[in-house]
C-alpha cells in the first residue's frame, strides 16, 4: 500500500467510527427505530425530556468537535458538571491538566479552592452547574486563543439555552470578557451586576489566580457576597 492508499484507508476508518458512534447515540436516545429529522420534531416530549435530549445531543457534538486544533492534544473534552436543573451557573476558563485527564471541571487544586469559596456562600457543587468557556485543554494551560474561544462559544451558548440560569458567576477575566462581550479588565468588571440574557451575572477572580496571588482573596470574598445577595433576592440589588 502506498502513502495515499494509507491516508485514504485512515480517513475511511475514521468516517466509519464516526458513523457508528452517531448511530449508537441515536439508538441510546430514540431506541431501535430510525426517525427522519421531521419526525423527531413531531415526537411529543415533555420539557424535561427535551432538555435531556438537548444535553445528549450537545454532548455528542462536543465530544466529536474538531472546530479548532485543540482536539489534537486533548485527552478528552470537559463538558460540565453539577445540577443541570440549577438556576445557578458558574463559568471558568478552560480545563487544566487534571480536568483533561478526568473529564470533569475544576478537579485540581483550583477546584478545591472553588469548593471553599462555594461553601462560604452555603453552596455545594450539586447546587450549581459548572462549566468552562473552552471544552478542551489548551496545551501547557496557556490562555485560550481568540479563535479557540470563538469556535467553542456556541457550545456555551447552547448550555445557557438549555439550563436557562438566573444567576451566573464568571470566574476570571477570560470568562468575564467572553460572556460580557467586552475587553474591559476584570477590575473594571467586578463589584457590579451584569445582565446576560435573563440572568444576572457577577464577575470575580479565577481560583487559579487566587492560588498565585492570595492577596485577591479578600476581593473575591466581597464579590461572592454580592452574588449571595443576588441569590437571596436582596432588594437593594434588584437593578
Ligand atoms: N480552570 C478552569 O477555568 N476550569 C477548570 O475546569 C479547571 C481549571
Short mmCIF file of C-alpha atoms and ligand atoms in Angstrom, two decimals:
data_model
loop_
_atom_site.label_atom_id
_atom_site.label_comp_id
_atom_site.label_asym_id
_atom_site.label_seq_id
_atom_site.Cartn_x
_atom_site.Cartn_y
_atom_site.Cartn_z
CA UNK A 1 0.00 0.00 0.00
CA UNK A 2 1.40 3.41 -0.88
CA UNK A 3 1.09 6.56 1.34
CA UNK A 4 -2.01 7.86 -0.45
CA UNK A 5 -3.79 4.47 -0.02
CA UNK A 6 -2.84 4.51 3.66
CA UNK A 7 -4.26 8.02 4.13
CA UNK A 8 -7.42 7.03 2.31
CA UNK A 9 -7.72 3.93 4.48
CA UNK A 10 -7.31 6.01 7.65
CA UNK A 11 -9.95 8.51 6.53
CA UNK A 12 -12.37 5.68 5.80
CA UNK A 13 -11.78 4.07 9.20
CA UNK A 14 -12.33 7.46 10.84
CA UNK A 15 -15.56 8.01 8.91
CA UNK A 16 -16.92 4.58 9.84
CA UNK A 17 -16.04 5.08 13.52
CA UNK A 18 -17.85 8.42 13.47
CA UNK A 19 -20.88 6.95 11.72
CA UNK A 20 -21.00 4.10 14.23
CA UNK A 21 -20.87 6.39 17.26
CA UNK A 22 -23.51 8.63 15.65
CA UNK A 23 -25.91 5.71 15.24
CA UNK A 24 -25.13 4.41 18.74
CA UNK A 25 -26.04 7.84 20.10
CA UNK A 26 -29.35 7.82 18.21
CA UNK A 27 -30.06 4.30 19.40
CA UNK A 28 -29.45 5.38 23.01
CA UNK A 29 -31.77 8.35 22.64
CA UNK A 30 -34.56 7.08 20.36
CA UNK A 31 -34.34 3.28 20.65
CA UNK A 32 -34.12 0.91 17.70
CA UNK A 33 -36.33 2.82 15.26
CA UNK A 34 -34.64 5.29 12.91
CA UNK A 35 -36.59 8.56 12.73
CA UNK A 36 -36.37 11.15 10.00
CA UNK A 37 -35.50 14.63 11.25
CA UNK A 38 -39.05 15.88 10.57
CA UNK A 39 -40.48 13.01 12.62
CA UNK A 40 -38.21 13.81 15.57
CA UNK A 41 -39.79 17.26 15.79
CA UNK A 42 -43.24 15.73 15.97
CA UNK A 43 -42.49 13.21 18.76
CA UNK A 44 -44.20 14.64 21.81
CA UNK A 45 -41.72 15.07 24.62
CA UNK A 46 -42.01 16.74 27.99
CA UNK A 47 -39.94 19.86 28.60
CA UNK A 48 -37.58 17.79 30.80
CA UNK A 49 -37.21 15.11 28.09
CA UNK A 50 -36.42 17.81 25.54
CA UNK A 51 -33.79 19.20 27.87
CA UNK A 52 -32.22 15.76 28.38
CA UNK A 53 -32.24 15.20 24.65
CA UNK A 54 -30.67 18.61 24.14
CA UNK A 55 -27.89 17.76 26.59
CA UNK A 56 -27.31 14.37 24.95
CA UNK A 57 -27.16 15.99 21.53
CA UNK A 58 -24.81 18.71 22.68
CA UNK A 59 -22.61 16.19 24.49
CA UNK A 60 -22.31 14.21 21.27
CA UNK A 61 -21.36 17.34 19.30
CA UNK A 62 -18.77 18.47 21.84
CA UNK A 63 -17.18 15.02 22.10
CA UNK A 64 -16.75 14.91 18.33
CA UNK A 65 -15.75 18.55 17.91
CA UNK A 66 -12.87 19.46 15.63
CA UNK A 67 -13.70 23.16 15.26
CA UNK A 68 -10.19 24.14 16.37
CA UNK A 69 -6.85 22.39 16.74
CA UNK A 70 -7.29 21.60 20.44
CA UNK A 71 -8.95 18.26 19.65
CA UNK A 72 -5.50 17.02 18.62
CA UNK A 73 -3.96 17.47 22.07
CA UNK A 74 -6.90 16.82 24.40
CA UNK A 75 -7.26 13.51 26.26
CA UNK A 76 -10.97 14.14 26.45
CA UNK A 77 -13.45 17.01 26.45
CA UNK A 78 -14.77 18.56 29.66
CA UNK A 79 -18.41 19.43 29.11
CA UNK A 80 -19.57 20.47 32.57
CA UNK A 81 -20.80 19.02 35.85
CA UNK A 82 -23.29 19.57 38.62
CA UNK A 83 -27.01 20.07 38.53
CA UNK A 84 -28.29 20.93 35.04
CA UNK A 85 -31.62 21.98 36.59
CA UNK A 86 -29.96 24.55 38.84
CA UNK A 87 -30.63 28.24 38.32
CA UNK A 88 -27.00 28.97 39.23
CA UNK A 89 -24.27 28.66 36.62
CA UNK A 90 -20.54 29.08 37.23
CA UNK A 91 -18.24 29.57 34.24
CA UNK A 92 -14.46 29.13 34.30
CA UNK A 93 -11.84 29.39 31.60
CA UNK A 94 -10.73 26.00 30.27
CA UNK A 95 -9.83 22.52 31.53
CA UNK A 96 -6.35 22.11 33.01
CA UNK A 97 -4.15 19.02 33.33
CA UNK A 98 -6.32 17.16 35.86
CA UNK A 99 -9.61 18.10 34.22
CA UNK A 100 -8.35 16.84 30.85
CA UNK A 101 -7.43 13.50 32.47
CA UNK A 102 -10.70 13.09 34.42
CA UNK A 103 -13.17 14.75 32.04
CA UNK A 104 -14.64 16.91 34.84
CA UNK A 105 -14.30 20.63 35.56
CA UNK A 106 -12.31 22.02 38.48
CA UNK A 107 -10.96 18.79 39.95
CA UNK A 108 -7.45 20.09 40.75
CA UNK A 109 -6.16 22.50 43.35
CA UNK A 110 -8.16 25.39 41.89
CA UNK A 111 -11.24 23.18 42.26
CA UNK A 112 -10.55 22.64 45.97
CA UNK A 113 -10.37 26.37 46.45
CA UNK A 114 -13.56 26.82 44.42
CA UNK A 115 -15.32 24.38 46.78
CA UNK A 116 -14.24 26.54 49.73
CA UNK A 117 -15.50 29.68 48.02
CA UNK A 118 -18.83 27.97 47.33
CA UNK A 119 -19.04 26.77 50.92
CA UNK A 120 -18.54 30.33 52.16
CA UNK A 121 -21.85 31.20 50.47
CA UNK A 122 -23.53 27.96 51.52
CA UNK A 123 -23.41 26.28 48.13
CA UNK A 124 -22.24 22.81 47.13
CA UNK A 125 -21.34 21.54 43.67
CA UNK A 126 -24.66 19.71 43.46
CA UNK A 127 -26.47 23.06 43.89
CA UNK A 128 -24.93 24.58 40.78
CA UNK A 129 -23.91 23.76 37.21
CA UNK A 130 -20.24 24.32 36.43
CA UNK A 131 -18.61 24.64 33.02
CA UNK A 132 -15.89 26.49 31.13
CA UNK A 133 -15.57 28.75 28.10
CA UNK A 134 -13.38 26.12 26.39
CA UNK A 135 -14.24 22.44 26.49
CA UNK A 136 -10.70 21.29 25.64
CA UNK A 137 -7.43 21.92 27.47
CA UNK A 138 -5.06 24.40 25.84
CA UNK A 139 -1.56 22.85 25.84
CA UNK A 140 0.53 23.83 28.88
CA UNK A 141 -2.55 25.64 30.23
CA UNK A 142 -1.81 28.65 28.07
CA UNK A 143 -4.53 31.34 27.68
CA UNK A 144 -7.23 30.37 25.17
CA UNK A 145 -6.66 31.99 21.76
CA UNK A 146 -9.47 34.25 20.48
CA UNK A 147 -10.21 31.86 17.58
CA UNK A 148 -10.48 28.94 20.04
CA UNK A 149 -12.93 30.89 22.18
CA UNK A 150 -14.94 31.83 19.13
CA UNK A 151 -15.05 28.21 17.96
CA UNK A 152 -16.20 26.99 21.38
CA UNK A 153 -18.56 29.77 22.44
CA UNK A 154 -21.58 28.32 20.62
CA UNK A 155 -21.42 25.27 22.87
CA UNK A 156 -21.57 27.51 25.93
CA UNK A 157 -24.48 29.45 24.42
CA UNK A 158 -26.31 26.14 23.86
CA UNK A 159 -25.66 25.22 27.51
CA UNK A 160 -27.11 28.59 28.59
CA UNK A 161 -30.16 27.98 26.42
CA UNK A 162 -30.72 24.53 27.93
CA UNK A 163 -30.05 25.47 31.56
CA UNK A 164 -31.72 28.90 31.49
CA UNK A 165 -29.77 30.10 34.54
CA UNK A 166 -30.93 33.10 36.56
CA UNK A 167 -27.59 33.71 38.29
CA UNK A 168 -24.14 33.45 36.72
CA UNK A 169 -20.77 33.71 38.46
CA UNK A 170 -17.97 34.42 35.99
CA UNK A 171 -14.63 33.11 37.21
CA UNK A 172 -11.76 35.16 35.84
CA UNK A 173 -11.05 37.55 33.00
CA UNK A 174 -11.47 35.11 30.12
CA UNK A 175 -14.98 34.03 31.14
CA UNK A 176 -15.99 37.60 32.02
CA UNK A 177 -14.81 39.12 28.75
CA UNK A 178 -16.20 36.29 26.61
CA UNK A 179 -19.66 36.33 28.19
CA UNK A 180 -20.00 40.07 28.61
CA UNK A 181 -18.52 40.71 25.16
CA UNK A 182 -16.11 43.35 26.36
CA UNK A 183 -12.41 43.93 26.65
CA UNK A 184 -12.71 45.74 29.97
CA UNK A 185 -10.40 44.48 32.70
CA UNK A 186 -11.51 42.18 35.49
CA UNK A 187 -11.04 45.01 37.96
CA UNK A 188 -13.47 47.15 35.94
CA UNK A 189 -16.00 44.33 35.69
CA UNK A 190 -16.10 43.08 39.29
CA UNK A 191 -18.28 44.61 42.00
CA UNK A 192 -21.10 45.19 39.50
CA UNK A 193 -24.19 43.31 38.48
CA UNK A 194 -24.31 42.47 34.78
CA UNK A 195 -27.04 41.04 32.60
CA UNK A 196 -26.62 38.03 30.34
CA UNK A 197 -29.97 37.36 28.69
CA UNK A 198 -32.45 36.77 31.51
CA UNK A 199 -29.71 36.08 34.05
CA UNK A 200 -27.80 38.42 36.28
CA UNK A 201 -24.06 37.91 36.49
CA UNK A 202 -21.22 38.74 38.87
CA UNK A 203 -17.53 38.66 37.99
CA UNK A 204 -14.76 37.57 40.32
CA UNK A 205 -11.17 36.31 40.28
CA UNK A 206 -10.39 32.85 38.95
CA UNK A 207 -9.49 30.41 41.77
CA UNK A 208 -6.20 29.56 39.99
CA UNK A 209 -5.28 33.27 40.14
CA UNK A 210 -6.00 33.23 43.87
CA UNK A 211 -3.57 30.35 44.32
CA UNK A 212 -0.89 32.52 42.71
CA UNK A 213 -1.96 35.81 44.29
CA UNK A 214 -3.64 35.13 47.65
CA UNK A 215 -3.92 38.89 48.23
CA UNK A 216 -7.04 38.85 45.97
CA UNK A 217 -8.91 36.50 48.32
CA UNK A 218 -10.45 39.41 50.21
CA UNK A 219 -11.78 40.96 46.96
CA UNK A 220 -13.15 37.58 45.92
CA UNK A 221 -14.95 37.28 49.22
CA UNK A 222 -16.54 40.70 48.60
CA UNK A 223 -17.60 39.64 45.08
CA UNK A 224 -19.22 36.43 46.25
CA UNK A 225 -21.08 38.36 48.96
CA UNK A 226 -22.73 40.31 46.14
CA UNK A 227 -23.51 37.04 44.39
CA UNK A 228 -25.03 35.62 47.58
CA UNK A 229 -27.20 38.72 47.99
CA UNK A 230 -28.40 38.27 44.41
CA UNK A 231 -29.30 34.64 45.14
CA UNK A 232 -31.24 35.74 48.20
CA UNK A 233 -33.07 38.35 46.14
CA UNK A 234 -31.98 41.25 48.33
CA UNK A 235 -33.94 44.32 47.29
CA UNK A 236 -31.06 46.76 47.02
CA UNK A 237 -29.59 44.57 44.28
CA UNK A 238 -32.70 44.36 42.10
CA UNK A 239 -31.40 46.53 39.28
N1 LIG B 1 -9.57 26.17 35.49
C1 LIG B 1 -10.72 26.40 34.81
O1 LIG B 1 -11.01 27.51 34.37
N2 LIG B 1 -11.54 25.38 34.63
C2 LIG B 1 -11.30 24.16 35.10
O2 LIG B 1 -12.13 23.28 34.88
C3 LIG B 1 -10.11 23.96 35.82
C4 LIG B 1 -9.26 24.98 35.99
#
